[in-house]
């Protein structure tokens, strides 16, 4: 739909949507001399709801202005009283234009004093009037020379436009040239750093700490009960059991991290003090760290097997042997 300037909304047009109703309401307040009036919070939405009924009933701005001036019996309407809000003024004056005989609660409106036009009808009439007066000219299609010039401009623009792949390659070349310009003269460039595989970058202590983090949730009685119940019933966890397992994992993640710090400090402190159960277990895992050349998963299973074998002993567990399945 064609939209016109907010200040150019015609007084004889019936607004059809929210945008047009906003234009019509602004024009109505301007014609009433209330365009700059400061409204209390909530009054503007109340005015919009009130006027929406009359717009839907076929009233235009000119018809509403007439209703605010005279009654259906053509008697003058009272002026706005002191202290009367703008919504109350509009409601009380427009109330007399309800059709009381057709419906209860004043749900029907009388015929508007001035018949309004639909926007499309007004727009067509306005263009026809402008054409009759010579103020409007129908745009002409370009001739042969115009079409030729348009095609030449399009071809020139397409020839200068590079493909996305070429633009990306040029950008990479500019970045490489910028980095090469930063190199110090007389020094060989730094060699490329080869990233080793994850298993080659791990250390035995990292493996032991990871194994301790994995094994701690299995020590919780509620976790053991859930796992035994699932194994005996051959099913997956219920939503309630999932919530318990999730909260236990989050809790043990913090506890194992604190236990690892406590165990690491105890290894390098002459007076480590009394360790918590989590700290003691993490210290046992760190003591099981080994430098055997096995895979990462095999090292984790080796450390967990060795610590679980000695779980509950008072002293540090001795060195463990590798399980048969590793």
Tab-separated table of C-alpha atoms in Angstrom:
chain	number	residue	atom	x	y	z
A	1	UNK	CA	0.000	0.000	0.000
A	2	UNK	CA	1.203	3.477	-0.832
A	3	UNK	CA	2.142	5.599	2.184
A	4	UNK	CA	2.072	9.369	2.286
A	5	UNK	CA	3.722	11.942	4.495
A	6	UNK	CA	2.504	12.050	8.100
A	7	UNK	CA	1.634	15.734	7.786
A	8	UNK	CA	-0.195	15.182	4.504
A	9	UNK	CA	-2.902	12.799	5.703
A	10	UNK	CA	-6.220	13.914	4.155
A	11	UNK	CA	-9.086	14.730	6.523
A	12	UNK	CA	-11.624	12.955	4.280
A	13	UNK	CA	-9.916	9.516	4.260
A	14	UNK	CA	-10.942	6.686	6.594
A	15	UNK	CA	-7.777	5.037	8.033
A	16	UNK	CA	-7.596	1.297	7.482
A	17	UNK	CA	-4.602	0.027	9.482
A	18	UNK	CA	-2.535	0.944	12.528
A	19	UNK	CA	-0.134	3.119	10.544
A	20	UNK	CA	-2.947	5.113	8.921
A	21	UNK	CA	-4.828	5.390	12.226
A	22	UNK	CA	-1.713	6.887	13.808
A	23	UNK	CA	-1.502	9.465	11.015
A	24	UNK	CA	-5.206	10.300	11.324
A	25	UNK	CA	-5.011	10.668	15.122
A	26	UNK	CA	-2.009	12.996	14.866
A	27	UNK	CA	-3.882	15.125	12.320
A	28	UNK	CA	-7.006	15.151	14.520
A	29	UNK	CA	-5.086	16.385	17.579
A	30	UNK	CA	-3.402	19.021	15.422
A	31	UNK	CA	-6.744	20.310	14.122
A	32	UNK	CA	-8.072	20.360	17.692
A	33	UNK	CA	-5.098	22.438	18.822
A	34	UNK	CA	-3.926	19.652	21.165
A	35	UNK	CA	-0.887	18.441	19.245
A	36	UNK	CA	1.597	19.656	21.863
A	37	UNK	CA	-0.465	18.748	24.922
A	38	UNK	CA	1.390	16.648	27.482
A	39	UNK	CA	-0.544	13.470	28.198
A	40	UNK	CA	-0.414	11.392	31.349
A	41	UNK	CA	0.946	7.825	31.138
A	42	UNK	CA	-1.608	5.539	29.549
A	43	UNK	CA	-3.719	8.301	28.004
A	44	UNK	CA	-2.336	7.944	24.470
A	45	UNK	CA	-3.235	4.218	24.237
A	46	UNK	CA	-6.679	5.068	25.618
A	47	UNK	CA	-7.159	7.705	22.910
A	48	UNK	CA	-6.026	5.248	20.237
A	49	UNK	CA	-8.500	2.588	21.424
A	50	UNK	CA	-11.320	5.129	21.579
A	51	UNK	CA	-10.731	6.490	18.092
A	52	UNK	CA	-10.195	3.029	16.597
A	53	UNK	CA	-13.886	2.282	17.148
A	54	UNK	CA	-14.915	5.375	15.220
A	55	UNK	CA	-12.424	4.739	12.418
A	56	UNK	CA	-13.813	1.218	12.032
A	57	UNK	CA	-17.332	2.691	11.935
A	58	UNK	CA	-16.411	4.749	8.852
A	59	UNK	CA	-15.532	8.076	10.496
A	60	UNK	CA	-12.786	10.225	9.033
A	61	UNK	CA	-10.980	13.120	10.718
A	62	UNK	CA	-13.405	15.710	9.330
A	63	UNK	CA	-16.404	13.713	10.599
A	64	UNK	CA	-14.922	13.405	14.111
A	65	UNK	CA	-14.206	17.130	14.217
A	66	UNK	CA	-17.830	17.771	13.322
A	67	UNK	CA	-19.031	15.389	16.047
A	68	UNK	CA	-16.919	17.228	18.615
A	69	UNK	CA	-18.561	20.518	17.567
A	70	UNK	CA	-22.260	19.619	17.294
A	71	UNK	CA	-24.649	16.877	18.400
A	72	UNK	CA	-26.717	14.731	16.033
A	73	UNK	CA	-29.546	17.262	16.611
A	74	UNK	CA	-27.197	20.005	15.344
A	75	UNK	CA	-26.896	21.638	18.771
A	76	UNK	CA	-23.484	22.911	19.944
A	77	UNK	CA	-21.321	20.604	22.037
A	78	UNK	CA	-20.029	21.993	25.365
A	79	UNK	CA	-16.463	23.229	25.460
A	80	UNK	CA	-13.759	21.299	27.235
A	81	UNK	CA	-13.963	21.919	30.954
A	82	UNK	CA	-11.030	22.772	33.183
A	83	UNK	CA	-9.401	19.628	34.565
A	84	UNK	CA	-11.092	17.416	31.965
A	85	UNK	CA	-8.570	15.044	30.400
A	86	UNK	CA	-8.368	14.616	26.667
A	87	UNK	CA	-9.662	10.995	26.706
A	88	UNK	CA	-12.628	12.049	28.873
A	89	UNK	CA	-13.373	14.960	26.529
A	90	UNK	CA	-13.371	12.741	23.441
A	91	UNK	CA	-15.416	10.011	25.127
A	92	UNK	CA	-18.105	12.348	26.497
A	93	UNK	CA	-18.534	14.292	23.235
A	94	UNK	CA	-18.494	11.244	20.965
A	95	UNK	CA	-20.890	9.384	23.269
A	96	UNK	CA	-23.811	11.326	21.836
A	97	UNK	CA	-23.101	9.879	18.401
A	98	UNK	CA	-23.816	6.310	19.528
A	99	UNK	CA	-26.997	4.782	18.164
A	100	UNK	CA	-28.866	4.014	21.386
A	101	UNK	CA	-31.851	2.414	19.685
A	102	UNK	CA	-29.913	-0.292	17.778
A	103	UNK	CA	-27.900	-1.918	20.535
A	104	UNK	CA	-27.300	-1.917	24.240
A	105	UNK	CA	-24.241	-0.441	25.892
A	106	UNK	CA	-23.897	2.006	22.993
A	107	UNK	CA	-22.164	-0.597	20.799
A	108	UNK	CA	-23.319	0.890	17.459
A	109	UNK	CA	-22.463	4.236	15.914
A	110	UNK	CA	-24.648	6.626	13.971
A	111	UNK	CA	-24.043	7.441	10.359
A	112	UNK	CA	-21.083	9.840	10.146
A	113	UNK	CA	-21.969	13.491	9.424
A	114	UNK	CA	-19.512	13.498	6.488
A	115	UNK	CA	-18.962	10.473	4.286
A	116	UNK	CA	-15.312	9.465	4.105
A	117	UNK	CA	-13.308	7.851	1.332
A	118	UNK	CA	-11.129	4.783	1.319
A	119	UNK	CA	-7.453	5.493	0.855
A	120	UNK	CA	-7.244	3.743	-2.509
A	121	UNK	CA	-10.220	5.709	-3.827
A	122	UNK	CA	-8.779	9.004	-2.613
A	123	UNK	CA	-5.368	8.173	-4.087
A	124	UNK	CA	-6.848	7.328	-7.501
A	125	UNK	CA	-8.929	10.524	-7.487
A	126	UNK	CA	-5.909	12.566	-6.481
A	127	UNK	CA	-3.805	11.171	-9.331
A	128	UNK	CA	-6.607	11.705	-11.830
A	129	UNK	CA	-7.012	15.294	-10.653
A	130	UNK	CA	-3.278	15.898	-10.966
A	131	UNK	CA	-3.279	14.403	-14.478
A	132	UNK	CA	-6.188	16.614	-15.531
A	133	UNK	CA	-4.398	19.683	-14.213
A	134	UNK	CA	-1.107	18.754	-15.905
A	135	UNK	CA	0.758	18.328	-12.607
A	136	UNK	CA	1.252	14.589	-13.064
A	137	UNK	CA	2.903	12.861	-15.978
A	138	UNK	CA	2.940	9.148	-16.579
A	139	UNK	CA	6.571	7.941	-16.589
A	140	UNK	CA	7.675	6.881	-20.035
A	141	UNK	CA	9.699	3.768	-20.768
A	142	UNK	CA	13.240	4.419	-22.072
A	143	UNK	CA	13.809	4.491	-25.799
A	144	UNK	CA	16.374	2.621	-27.839
A	145	UNK	CA	19.291	4.822	-26.752
A	146	UNK	CA	18.173	4.691	-23.133
A	147	UNK	CA	17.996	0.893	-23.086
A	148	UNK	CA	21.391	0.710	-24.807
A	149	UNK	CA	22.962	3.003	-22.210
A	150	UNK	CA	21.403	0.987	-19.374
A	151	UNK	CA	22.795	-2.276	-20.780
A	152	UNK	CA	26.258	-0.728	-21.207
A	153	UNK	CA	26.295	0.462	-17.590
A	154	UNK	CA	25.217	-2.989	-16.336
A	155	UNK	CA	27.929	-4.703	-18.408
A	156	UNK	CA	30.586	-2.254	-17.152
A	157	UNK	CA	29.585	-2.826	-13.530
A	158	UNK	CA	29.638	-6.619	-13.997
A	159	UNK	CA	33.111	-6.513	-15.582
A	160	UNK	CA	34.580	-4.624	-12.626
A	161	UNK	CA	32.910	-6.849	-10.038
A	162	UNK	CA	35.155	-9.730	-9.020
A	163	UNK	CA	33.992	-13.105	-7.880
A	164	UNK	CA	33.921	-13.808	-4.116
A	165	UNK	CA	36.681	-16.400	-4.519
A	166	UNK	CA	38.995	-13.899	-6.210
A	167	UNK	CA	38.292	-11.296	-3.543
A	168	UNK	CA	39.109	-13.828	-0.821
A	169	UNK	CA	42.380	-14.798	-2.516
A	170	UNK	CA	43.416	-11.176	-2.873
A	171	UNK	CA	42.604	-10.560	0.784
A	172	UNK	CA	44.741	-13.515	1.851
A	173	UNK	CA	47.592	-12.266	-0.320
A	174	UNK	CA	47.367	-8.817	1.268
A	175	UNK	CA	47.459	-10.372	4.744
A	176	UNK	CA	50.472	-12.507	3.842
A	177	UNK	CA	52.288	-9.475	2.387
A	178	UNK	CA	51.539	-7.470	5.541
A	179	UNK	CA	52.930	-10.236	7.760
A	180	UNK	CA	56.055	-10.582	5.590
A	181	UNK	CA	56.677	-6.851	5.886
A	182	UNK	CA	56.917	-7.249	9.674
A	183	UNK	CA	59.805	-9.733	9.460
A	184	UNK	CA	63.143	-8.487	10.804
A	185	UNK	CA	65.785	-8.078	8.101
A	186	UNK	CA	68.687	-10.526	8.391
A	187	UNK	CA	66.861	-13.075	10.533
A	188	UNK	CA	65.455	-16.329	9.301
A	189	UNK	CA	61.708	-16.754	9.725
A	190	UNK	CA	60.502	-18.816	12.647
A	191	UNK	CA	59.790	-22.443	11.810
A	192	UNK	CA	56.233	-23.675	11.788
A	193	UNK	CA	55.183	-25.306	15.038
A	194	UNK	CA	53.992	-28.885	14.624
A	195	UNK	CA	51.123	-29.707	16.925
A	196	UNK	CA	51.549	-33.130	18.404
A	197	UNK	CA	48.704	-35.538	18.878
A	198	UNK	CA	46.712	-35.358	22.100
A	199	UNK	CA	48.153	-38.628	23.400
A	200	UNK	CA	51.722	-37.376	22.857
A	201	UNK	CA	51.019	-34.133	24.705
A	202	UNK	CA	49.604	-35.819	27.808
A	203	UNK	CA	51.682	-36.519	30.900
A	204	UNK	CA	51.174	-39.321	33.445
A	205	UNK	CA	50.050	-36.809	36.074
A	206	UNK	CA	47.439	-35.369	33.724
A	207	UNK	CA	46.135	-38.890	33.078
A	208	UNK	CA	46.013	-39.656	36.821
A	209	UNK	CA	44.167	-36.412	37.599
A	210	UNK	CA	41.659	-37.099	34.819
A	211	UNK	CA	41.091	-40.625	36.085
A	212	UNK	CA	40.445	-39.273	39.571
A	213	UNK	CA	37.865	-36.825	38.221
A	214	UNK	CA	36.091	-39.657	36.418
A	215	UNK	CA	36.005	-42.070	39.344
A	216	UNK	CA	34.769	-39.746	42.108
A	217	UNK	CA	31.072	-39.689	41.078
A	218	UNK	CA	31.001	-43.483	41.174
A	219	UNK	CA	31.700	-43.404	44.943
A	220	UNK	CA	28.408	-41.653	45.764
A	221	UNK	CA	25.815	-44.022	47.327
A	222	UNK	CA	22.918	-42.535	45.368
A	223	UNK	CA	24.821	-42.918	42.101
A	224	UNK	CA	25.674	-46.531	42.928
A	225	UNK	CA	22.031	-47.265	43.751
A	226	UNK	CA	20.819	-45.738	40.491
A	227	UNK	CA	23.386	-47.624	38.421
A	228	UNK	CA	22.593	-50.947	40.125
A	229	UNK	CA	18.857	-50.382	39.626
A	230	UNK	CA	19.360	-49.564	35.944
A	231	UNK	CA	21.600	-52.604	35.462
A	232	UNK	CA	19.163	-54.973	37.152
A	233	UNK	CA	16.103	-53.610	35.334
A	234	UNK	CA	17.980	-53.234	32.037
A	235	UNK	CA	16.699	-49.751	31.271
A	236	UNK	CA	17.858	-46.184	30.943
A	237	UNK	CA	17.605	-43.487	33.598
A	238	UNK	CA	14.279	-41.836	34.355
A	239	UNK	CA	13.991	-38.006	34.315
A	240	UNK	CA	14.301	-37.911	38.107
A	241	UNK	CA	17.377	-40.146	37.993
A	242	UNK	CA	18.880	-37.970	35.268
A	243	UNK	CA	18.469	-34.939	37.504
A	244	UNK	CA	20.213	-36.734	40.381
A	245	UNK	CA	23.076	-37.890	38.177
A	246	UNK	CA	23.501	-34.441	36.630
A	247	UNK	CA	23.607	-32.665	39.996
A	248	UNK	CA	26.036	-35.278	41.340
A	249	UNK	CA	28.374	-34.820	38.395
A	250	UNK	CA	28.379	-31.039	38.825
A	251	UNK	CA	29.018	-31.363	42.557
A	252	UNK	CA	31.846	-33.862	42.098
A	253	UNK	CA	33.453	-31.720	39.422
A	254	UNK	CA	34.039	-29.006	42.025
A	255	UNK	CA	34.972	-31.455	44.757
A	256	UNK	CA	37.523	-33.256	42.593
A	257	UNK	CA	39.083	-29.951	41.512
A	258	UNK	CA	39.473	-28.895	45.145
A	259	UNK	CA	40.782	-32.352	46.033
A	260	UNK	CA	43.368	-32.143	43.257
A	261	UNK	CA	44.634	-28.799	44.572
A	262	UNK	CA	44.747	-30.206	48.084
A	263	UNK	CA	46.651	-33.306	46.929
A	264	UNK	CA	49.113	-31.297	44.852
A	265	UNK	CA	49.923	-29.025	47.797
A	266	UNK	CA	50.361	-32.035	50.084
A	267	UNK	CA	52.992	-33.522	47.777
A	268	UNK	CA	55.247	-30.469	48.042
A	269	UNK	CA	54.540	-29.528	51.645
A	270	UNK	CA	56.391	-31.049	54.561
A	271	UNK	CA	53.379	-30.606	56.835
A	272	UNK	CA	50.381	-31.243	54.637
A	273	UNK	CA	47.962	-31.536	57.529
A	274	UNK	CA	44.844	-33.679	57.477
A	275	UNK	CA	43.516	-34.307	53.969
A	276	UNK	CA	39.845	-34.597	53.164
A	277	UNK	CA	38.582	-37.909	51.716
A	278	UNK	CA	38.542	-36.361	48.250
A	279	UNK	CA	42.048	-35.005	48.687
A	280	UNK	CA	43.315	-38.398	49.869
A	281	UNK	CA	41.754	-40.166	46.903
A	282	UNK	CA	43.184	-37.648	44.447
A	283	UNK	CA	46.592	-38.035	46.087
A	284	UNK	CA	46.311	-41.791	45.591
A	285	UNK	CA	45.565	-41.258	41.925
A	286	UNK	CA	48.559	-38.936	41.551
A	287	UNK	CA	50.768	-41.533	43.189
A	288	UNK	CA	49.648	-44.019	40.539
A	289	UNK	CA	50.940	-41.818	37.726
A	290	UNK	CA	53.124	-43.909	35.455
A	291	UNK	CA	55.175	-43.258	32.353
A	292	UNK	CA	54.290	-46.439	30.505
A	293	UNK	CA	53.988	-45.989	26.747
A	294	UNK	CA	50.344	-46.913	26.411
A	295	UNK	CA	47.360	-45.171	24.936
A	296	UNK	CA	45.524	-42.482	26.844
A	297	UNK	CA	42.441	-44.612	27.473
A	298	UNK	CA	44.585	-47.528	28.588
A	299	UNK	CA	46.497	-45.330	31.058
A	300	UNK	CA	43.218	-44.076	32.545
A	301	UNK	CA	41.896	-47.598	32.968
A	302	UNK	CA	45.226	-48.690	34.493
A	303	UNK	CA	45.229	-45.946	37.126
A	304	UNK	CA	41.563	-46.420	38.004
A	305	UNK	CA	42.035	-50.195	38.343
A	306	UNK	CA	45.074	-49.790	40.598
A	307	UNK	CA	43.383	-47.291	42.921
A	308	UNK	CA	40.119	-49.243	43.088
A	309	UNK	CA	42.035	-52.374	44.096
A	310	UNK	CA	43.492	-50.580	47.131
A	311	UNK	CA	40.402	-48.516	47.991
A	312	UNK	CA	39.917	-48.441	51.746
A	313	UNK	CA	43.537	-49.144	52.741
A	314	UNK	CA	45.114	-46.886	55.335
A	315	UNK	CA	48.464	-46.458	53.622
A	316	UNK	CA	49.409	-45.284	50.185
A	317	UNK	CA	48.630	-48.069	47.702
A	318	UNK	CA	51.637	-49.885	46.229
A	319	UNK	CA	52.445	-49.806	42.566
A	320	UNK	CA	49.742	-51.501	40.520
A	321	UNK	CA	50.054	-54.052	37.809
A	322	UNK	CA	48.280	-53.649	34.527
A	323	UNK	CA	44.890	-55.456	34.202
A	324	UNK	CA	44.613	-58.354	31.836
A	325	UNK	CA	42.205	-56.620	29.461
A	326	UNK	CA	44.551	-53.692	28.739
